[in-house]
XYZ file of C-alpha atoms in Angstrom:
235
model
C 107.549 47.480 31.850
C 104.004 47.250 30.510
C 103.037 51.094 29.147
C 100.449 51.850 32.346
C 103.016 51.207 34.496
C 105.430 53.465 32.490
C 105.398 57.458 31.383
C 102.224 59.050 29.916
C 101.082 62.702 29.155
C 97.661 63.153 29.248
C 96.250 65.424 27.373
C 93.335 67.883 27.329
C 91.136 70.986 25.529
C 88.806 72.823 27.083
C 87.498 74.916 23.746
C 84.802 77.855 22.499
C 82.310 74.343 20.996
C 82.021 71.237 19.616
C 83.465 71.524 15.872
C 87.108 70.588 16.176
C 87.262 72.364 13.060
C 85.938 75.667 13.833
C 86.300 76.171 17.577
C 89.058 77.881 19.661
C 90.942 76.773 22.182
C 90.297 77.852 25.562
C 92.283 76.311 27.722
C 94.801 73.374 27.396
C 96.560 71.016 29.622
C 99.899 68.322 29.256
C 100.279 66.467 32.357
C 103.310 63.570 32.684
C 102.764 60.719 34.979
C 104.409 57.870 35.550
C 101.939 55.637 35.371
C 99.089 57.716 37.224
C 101.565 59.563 39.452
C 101.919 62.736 38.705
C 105.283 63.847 37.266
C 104.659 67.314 36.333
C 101.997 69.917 34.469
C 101.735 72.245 31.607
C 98.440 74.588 31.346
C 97.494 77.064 29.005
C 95.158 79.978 29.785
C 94.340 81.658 25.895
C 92.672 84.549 24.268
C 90.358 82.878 21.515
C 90.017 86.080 19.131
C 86.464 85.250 19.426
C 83.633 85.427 21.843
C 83.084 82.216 24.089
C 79.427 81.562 23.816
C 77.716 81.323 27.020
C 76.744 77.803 26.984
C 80.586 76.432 26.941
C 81.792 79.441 29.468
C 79.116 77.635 31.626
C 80.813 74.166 31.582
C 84.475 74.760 31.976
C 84.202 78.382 33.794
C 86.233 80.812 31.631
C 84.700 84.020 30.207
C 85.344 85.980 27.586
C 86.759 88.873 29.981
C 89.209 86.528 31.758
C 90.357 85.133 28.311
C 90.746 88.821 27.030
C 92.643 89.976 30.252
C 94.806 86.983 31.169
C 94.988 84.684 28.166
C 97.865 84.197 25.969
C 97.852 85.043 22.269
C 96.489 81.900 20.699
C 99.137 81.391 18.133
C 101.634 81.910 20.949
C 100.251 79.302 22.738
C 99.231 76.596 20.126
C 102.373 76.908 19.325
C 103.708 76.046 22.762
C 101.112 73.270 23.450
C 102.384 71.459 20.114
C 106.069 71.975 20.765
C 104.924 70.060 24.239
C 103.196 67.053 22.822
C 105.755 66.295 20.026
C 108.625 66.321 22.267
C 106.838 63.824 24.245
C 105.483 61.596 20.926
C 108.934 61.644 19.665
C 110.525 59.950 22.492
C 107.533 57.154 22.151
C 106.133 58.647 25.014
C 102.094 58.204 24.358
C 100.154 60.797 24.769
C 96.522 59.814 26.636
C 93.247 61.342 25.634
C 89.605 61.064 25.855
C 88.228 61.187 22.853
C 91.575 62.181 20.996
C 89.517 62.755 17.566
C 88.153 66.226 19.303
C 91.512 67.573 21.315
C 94.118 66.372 18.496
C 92.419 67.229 15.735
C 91.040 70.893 17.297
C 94.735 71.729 18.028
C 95.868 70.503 14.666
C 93.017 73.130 12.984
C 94.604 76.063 15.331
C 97.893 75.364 13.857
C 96.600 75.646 10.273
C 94.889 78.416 11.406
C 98.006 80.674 12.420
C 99.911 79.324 9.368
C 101.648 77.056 11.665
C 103.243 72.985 11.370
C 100.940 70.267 12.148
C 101.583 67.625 14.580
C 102.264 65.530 11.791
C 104.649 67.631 9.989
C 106.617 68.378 12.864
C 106.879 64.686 13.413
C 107.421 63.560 10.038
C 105.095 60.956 9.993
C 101.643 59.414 11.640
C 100.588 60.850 15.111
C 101.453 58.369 17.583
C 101.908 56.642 20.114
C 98.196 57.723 21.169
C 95.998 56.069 23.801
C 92.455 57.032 24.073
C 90.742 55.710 27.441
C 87.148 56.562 25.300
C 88.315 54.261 22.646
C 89.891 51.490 24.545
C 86.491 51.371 26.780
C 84.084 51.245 24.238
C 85.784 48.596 22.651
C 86.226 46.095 25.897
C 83.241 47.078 27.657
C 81.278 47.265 24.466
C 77.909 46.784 25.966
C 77.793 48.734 29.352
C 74.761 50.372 29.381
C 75.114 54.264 30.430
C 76.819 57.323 28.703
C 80.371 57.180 28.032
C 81.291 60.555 29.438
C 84.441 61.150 31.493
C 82.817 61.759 34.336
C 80.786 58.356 33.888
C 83.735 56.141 32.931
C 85.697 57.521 35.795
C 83.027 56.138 38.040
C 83.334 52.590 36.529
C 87.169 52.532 37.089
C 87.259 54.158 40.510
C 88.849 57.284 38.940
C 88.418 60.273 41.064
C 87.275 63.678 38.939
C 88.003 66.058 41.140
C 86.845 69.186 38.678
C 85.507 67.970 35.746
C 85.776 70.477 32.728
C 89.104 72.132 34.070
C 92.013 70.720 31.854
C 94.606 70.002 34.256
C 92.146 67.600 35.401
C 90.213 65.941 32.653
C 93.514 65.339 31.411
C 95.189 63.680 34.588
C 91.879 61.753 34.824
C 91.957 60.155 31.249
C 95.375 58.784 32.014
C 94.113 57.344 35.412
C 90.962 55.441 33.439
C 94.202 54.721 30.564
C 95.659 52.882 33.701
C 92.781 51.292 35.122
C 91.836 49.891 31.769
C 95.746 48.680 30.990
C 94.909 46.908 34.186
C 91.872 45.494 33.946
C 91.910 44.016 30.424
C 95.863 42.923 29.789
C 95.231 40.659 27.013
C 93.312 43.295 25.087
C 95.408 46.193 25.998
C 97.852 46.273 29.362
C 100.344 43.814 27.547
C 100.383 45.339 24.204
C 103.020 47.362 22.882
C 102.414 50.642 22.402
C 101.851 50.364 18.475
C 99.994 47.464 18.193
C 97.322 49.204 20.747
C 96.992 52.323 19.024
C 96.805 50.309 15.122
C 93.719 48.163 17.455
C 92.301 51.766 18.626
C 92.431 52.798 14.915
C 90.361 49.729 13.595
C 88.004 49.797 17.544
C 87.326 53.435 16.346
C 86.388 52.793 12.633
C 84.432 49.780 13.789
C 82.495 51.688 16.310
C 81.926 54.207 13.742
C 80.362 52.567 11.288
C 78.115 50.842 13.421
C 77.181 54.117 14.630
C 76.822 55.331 11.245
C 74.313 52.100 10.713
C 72.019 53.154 12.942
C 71.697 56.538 12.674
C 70.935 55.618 8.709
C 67.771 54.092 9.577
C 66.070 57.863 10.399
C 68.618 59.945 8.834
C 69.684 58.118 5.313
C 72.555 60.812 4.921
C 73.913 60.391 9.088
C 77.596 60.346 8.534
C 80.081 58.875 11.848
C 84.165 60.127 10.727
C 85.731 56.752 11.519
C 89.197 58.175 11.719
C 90.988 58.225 14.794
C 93.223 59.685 16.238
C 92.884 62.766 14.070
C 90.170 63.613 12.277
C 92.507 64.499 8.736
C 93.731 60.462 9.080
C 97.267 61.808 10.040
């Protein structure tokens, strides 16, 4: 069985900002499919320990007084969400992202955070198997004109969105676009195994990165573009 036809867990953060180094998780979500029928779902509701600024409580909802009265204790729950994902990594089961760089990597800097074991330590090795739909469309659609949001990509693939910016859903909809793509393209993805994709999405990321990183140089001489993928510390 080709691994879009098989089990996935997609995965998704919904999070305080944009520095997977310094933000807080907000919300998180683990959904298995098999394939892109849903199996089952895990989601997260937490307490941050620090104010949500208003511009991300405006995109996925959550305030700082429902995080205070109904969220978990983050280190309760980072610790659950991690638990979650390596129990599903360990069994080669891959875990599908968009944009895993952000999510992985954010929920890797909780953990250190609360004194807790990486992903990586609590596997014992690399993170992986990983598939991110961002990274796998980038590279075969390379030249698409348009913005490579979720919500965008979803619309190329026929992937419906339902509630874009809640995690259950971002998360079930980056393993539907993981399908379509595994689909679509079989040579350059659908018929791989599992680790020869994700060592491709490792050199489509660092490729894409400094090419990036090119451009941006010719305003900004010091632009830097982190070419590591899937987490941002190279695990």
């Amino acid at each position: 069985m080709t691994w879009w036809k098989g089990p996935l867990t997609g995965f998704d953060l919904e999070t305080t900002g944009t520095d997977p180094e310094e933000s807080r998780i907000v919300t998180a979500a683990v959904v298995d499919t098999l394939g892109g029928t849903v199996q089952g779902a895990t989601t997260w509701l937490l307490d941050p320990g620090v104010p949500i600024p208003a511009e991300a409580a405006a995109i996925h909802g959550i305030t700082d007084a429902e995080a205070r009265a109904h969220g978990r204790p983050a280190a309760e729950a980072v610790e659950e969400i991690a638990r979650v994902l390596v129990e599903r990594l360990a069994t080669g089961r891959p875990v599908v992202a968009f944009n895993a760089p952000f999510d992985l990597s954010l929920l890797d800097a909780e953990l250190r955070r609360h004194g807790l074991p990486t992903l990586a330590e609590r596997l014992g090795g690399p993170v992986g198997p990983v598939v991110d739909a961002m990274v796998v469309d980038r590279a075969l659609d390379k030249y698409r004109k348009g913005s490579r949001t979720l919500q965008r990509v979803c619309e190329v693939y026929g992937v419906e969105l339902r509630d874009a910016h809640e995690a259950g859903s971002d998360a079930l909809a980056a393993v539907r676009v993981a399908v379509a793509l595994g689909h679509r393209y079989p040579a350059q993805a659908g018929d791989l195994p599992l680790d020869e994709l994700h060592r491709r999405q490792v050199d489509w990321h660092r490729a894409w990165a400094a090419d990036l990183q090119s451009w941006l140089r010719r305003k900004d001489p010091a632009a830097v573009v982190d070419p590591r993928w899937p987490l941002k510390d190279a695990s």
